[in-house]
Amino acid sequence: MELLDLYDYQRRPTGKTMVRGDEHPEGMYPPVVHIVIFRPDGRMLIQQRQPFKKGWPNYWDISVGGSAQTGEDSPTAAMRETREELGLTVDLTGRRPTLTNCSGGAFDDIYILELPVELSELSLQPEEVQSAAFATQEEIFAMIDDGRFIPYLKSFIMLLFDLHRRGGMVDRSKKK
């Protein structure tokens, strides 16, 4: 049984927890982390979920995702999830997420990393991940269209690629 801390709408700890998979109480939100790994050539590392996973079985997804467990801060949860799902050690100590999405039932912290990783370096978690690959933005769009990728908004996928290419949300080439 995995316990998750709950936060109020301003992301203040409530001191309450919930069991992962249960519906969270009204006005309380668990933290979730997503790690998006790009290679220096601009392709995103994607993973295919196991067929027995509860949500989106067999679908392709962004590099890593999971819930922060009780007592974990966001960077610690992101490092643990990356190590568990892909066998990669990353250091996010003191790092804030690239982007936080609060439109769903959780605080989704998204970390964008660039690593010169090869598929042969990965150690996939058999309980979660059946395969991994690298894909361009256009390839992911095609996978969304044909129902093989979790149906994220294409504008979200485009934003991830843009944030990686530009190194942030401000286009520094337009400096005044």
GROMACS .gro file of C-alpha atoms in nm, residues 44-173:
model
  130
   44MET     CA    1   1.247   1.217  -2.649
   45LEU     CA    2   1.287   0.895  -2.454
   46ILE     CA    3   0.944   0.729  -2.440
   47GLN     CA    4   0.832   0.417  -2.258
   48GLN     CA    5   0.563   0.161  -2.326
   49ARG     CA    6   0.350   0.068  -2.026
   50GLN     CA    7   0.301  -0.296  -1.936
   51PRO     CA    8  -0.022  -0.466  -2.057
   52PHE     CA    9  -0.126  -0.537  -1.698
   53LYS     CA   10  -0.094  -0.175  -1.578
   54LYS     CA   11  -0.421  -0.036  -1.441
   55GLY     CA   12  -0.416   0.288  -1.640
   56TRP     CA   13  -0.334   0.307  -2.011
   57PRO     CA   14  -0.207  -0.052  -2.052
   58ASN     CA   15   0.021  -0.104  -2.356
   59TYR     CA   16   0.021   0.268  -2.435
   60TRP     CA   17   0.339   0.463  -2.495
   61ASP     CA   18   0.408   0.749  -2.255
   62ILE     CA   19   0.667   1.017  -2.182
   63SER     CA   20   0.993   0.904  -2.019
   64VAL     CA   21   0.894   0.857  -1.653
   65GLY     CA   22   0.599   0.930  -1.428
   66GLY     CA   23   0.476   0.849  -1.081
   67SER     CA   24   0.348   0.968  -0.749
   68ALA     CA   25   0.553   1.123  -0.472
   69GLN     CA   26   0.529   0.896  -0.170
   70THR     CA   27   0.465   1.020   0.183
   71GLY     CA   28   0.758   1.226   0.305
   72GLU     CA   29   0.915   1.275  -0.039
   73ASP     CA   30   0.962   1.614  -0.197
   74SER     CA   31   0.920   1.649  -0.571
   75PRO     CA   32   1.289   1.619  -0.676
   76THR     CA   33   1.339   1.313  -0.454
   77ALA     CA   34   1.031   1.145  -0.601
   78ALA     CA   35   1.149   1.225  -0.955
   79MET     CA   36   1.493   1.078  -0.887
   80ARG     CA   37   1.340   0.763  -0.732
   81GLU     CA   38   1.093   0.712  -1.018
   82THR     CA   39   1.367   0.753  -1.281
   83ARG     CA   40   1.587   0.500  -1.101
   84GLU     CA   41   1.298   0.254  -1.054
   85GLU     CA   42   1.145   0.273  -1.403
   86LEU     CA   43   1.455   0.315  -1.619
   87GLY     CA   44   1.749   0.225  -1.396
   88LEU     CA   45   1.897   0.574  -1.448
   89THR     CA   46   2.045   0.783  -1.170
   90VAL     CA   47   1.981   1.155  -1.208
   91ASP     CA   48   2.057   1.433  -0.961
   92LEU     CA   49   1.774   1.681  -0.916
   93THR     CA   50   1.881   1.796  -0.571
   94GLY     CA   51   1.775   2.157  -0.522
   95ARG     CA   52   1.616   2.171  -0.867
   96ARG     CA   53   1.267   2.302  -0.926
   97PRO     CA   54   1.040   2.147  -1.189
   98THR     CA   55   1.056   2.296  -1.538
   99LEU     CA   56   0.678   2.318  -1.536
  100THR     CA   57   0.396   2.249  -1.289
  101ASN     CA   58   0.048   2.167  -1.412
  102CYS     CA   59  -0.237   2.208  -1.167
  103SER     CA   60  -0.534   2.151  -1.396
  104GLY     CA   61  -0.611   1.794  -1.294
  105GLY     CA   62  -0.656   1.625  -0.961
  106ALA     CA   63  -0.290   1.657  -0.864
  107PHE     CA   64   0.011   1.886  -0.869
  108ASP     CA   65   0.200   1.754  -1.175
  109ASP     CA   66   0.567   1.854  -1.160
  110ILE     CA   67   0.744   1.811  -1.492
  111TYR     CA   68   1.123   1.793  -1.512
  112ILE     CA   69   1.291   1.822  -1.853
  113LEU     CA   70   1.639   1.675  -1.879
  114GLU     CA   71   1.889   1.627  -2.158
  115LEU     CA   72   2.101   1.314  -2.125
  116PRO     CA   73   2.318   1.134  -2.382
  117VAL     CA   74   2.154   0.806  -2.281
  118GLU     CA   75   2.140   0.492  -2.497
  119LEU     CA   76   1.863   0.232  -2.480
  120SER     CA   77   2.126  -0.029  -2.388
  121GLU     CA   78   2.196   0.167  -2.065
  122LEU     CA   79   1.839   0.131  -1.940
  123SER     CA   80   1.721  -0.127  -1.691
  124LEU     CA   81   1.343  -0.130  -1.735
  125GLN     CA   82   1.123  -0.203  -1.435
  126PRO     CA   83   0.927  -0.518  -1.535
  127GLU     CA   84   0.627  -0.422  -1.319
  128GLU     CA   85   0.582  -0.095  -1.507
  129VAL     CA   86   0.769  -0.071  -1.837
  130GLN     CA   87   0.775  -0.320  -2.126
  131SER     CA   88   0.979  -0.121  -2.377
  132ALA     CA   89   1.155   0.207  -2.443
  133ALA     CA   90   1.241   0.402  -2.758
  134PHE     CA   91   1.340   0.747  -2.879
  135ALA     CA   92   1.091   0.953  -3.079
  136THR     CA   93   1.061   1.287  -3.251
  137GLN     CA   94   0.768   1.519  -3.192
  138GLU     CA   95   0.615   1.414  -3.526
  139GLU     CA   96   0.648   1.044  -3.439
  140ILE     CA   97   0.472   1.100  -3.106
  141PHE     CA   98   0.193   1.294  -3.282
  142ALA     CA   99   0.147   0.999  -3.521
  143MET     CA  100   0.134   0.760  -3.223
  144ILE     CA  101  -0.131   0.978  -3.055
  145ASP     CA  102  -0.330   0.982  -3.381
  146ASP     CA  103  -0.325   0.605  -3.419
  147GLY     CA  104  -0.403   0.536  -3.053
  148ARG     CA  105  -0.068   0.397  -2.940
  149PHE     CA  106   0.038   0.692  -2.720
  150ILE     CA  107  -0.151   0.828  -2.418
  151PRO     CA  108  -0.376   1.095  -2.575
  152TYR     CA  109  -0.201   1.401  -2.437
  153LEU     CA  110  -0.288   1.728  -2.602
  154LYS     CA  111  -0.049   1.771  -2.893
  155SER     CA  112   0.012   2.126  -2.771
  156PHE     CA  113   0.146   1.975  -2.444
  157ILE     CA  114   0.387   1.749  -2.634
  158MET     CA  115   0.488   2.048  -2.850
  159LEU     CA  116   0.550   2.253  -2.534
  160LEU     CA  117   0.781   1.984  -2.395
  161PHE     CA  118   0.985   1.981  -2.717
  162ASP     CA  119   0.990   2.363  -2.730
  163LEU     CA  120   1.102   2.391  -2.367
  164HIS     CA  121   1.382   2.149  -2.438
  165ARG     CA  122   1.494   2.327  -2.755
  166ARG     CA  123   1.475   2.676  -2.607
  167GLY     CA  124   1.596   2.591  -2.257
  168GLY     CA  125   1.295   2.755  -2.093
  169MET     CA  126   0.980   2.954  -2.150
  170VAL     CA  127   1.142   3.277  -2.271
  171ASP     CA  128   1.280   3.304  -2.623
  172ARG     CA  129   1.615   3.466  -2.541
  173SER     CA  130   1.684   3.543  -2.908
   0.00000   0.00000   0.00000
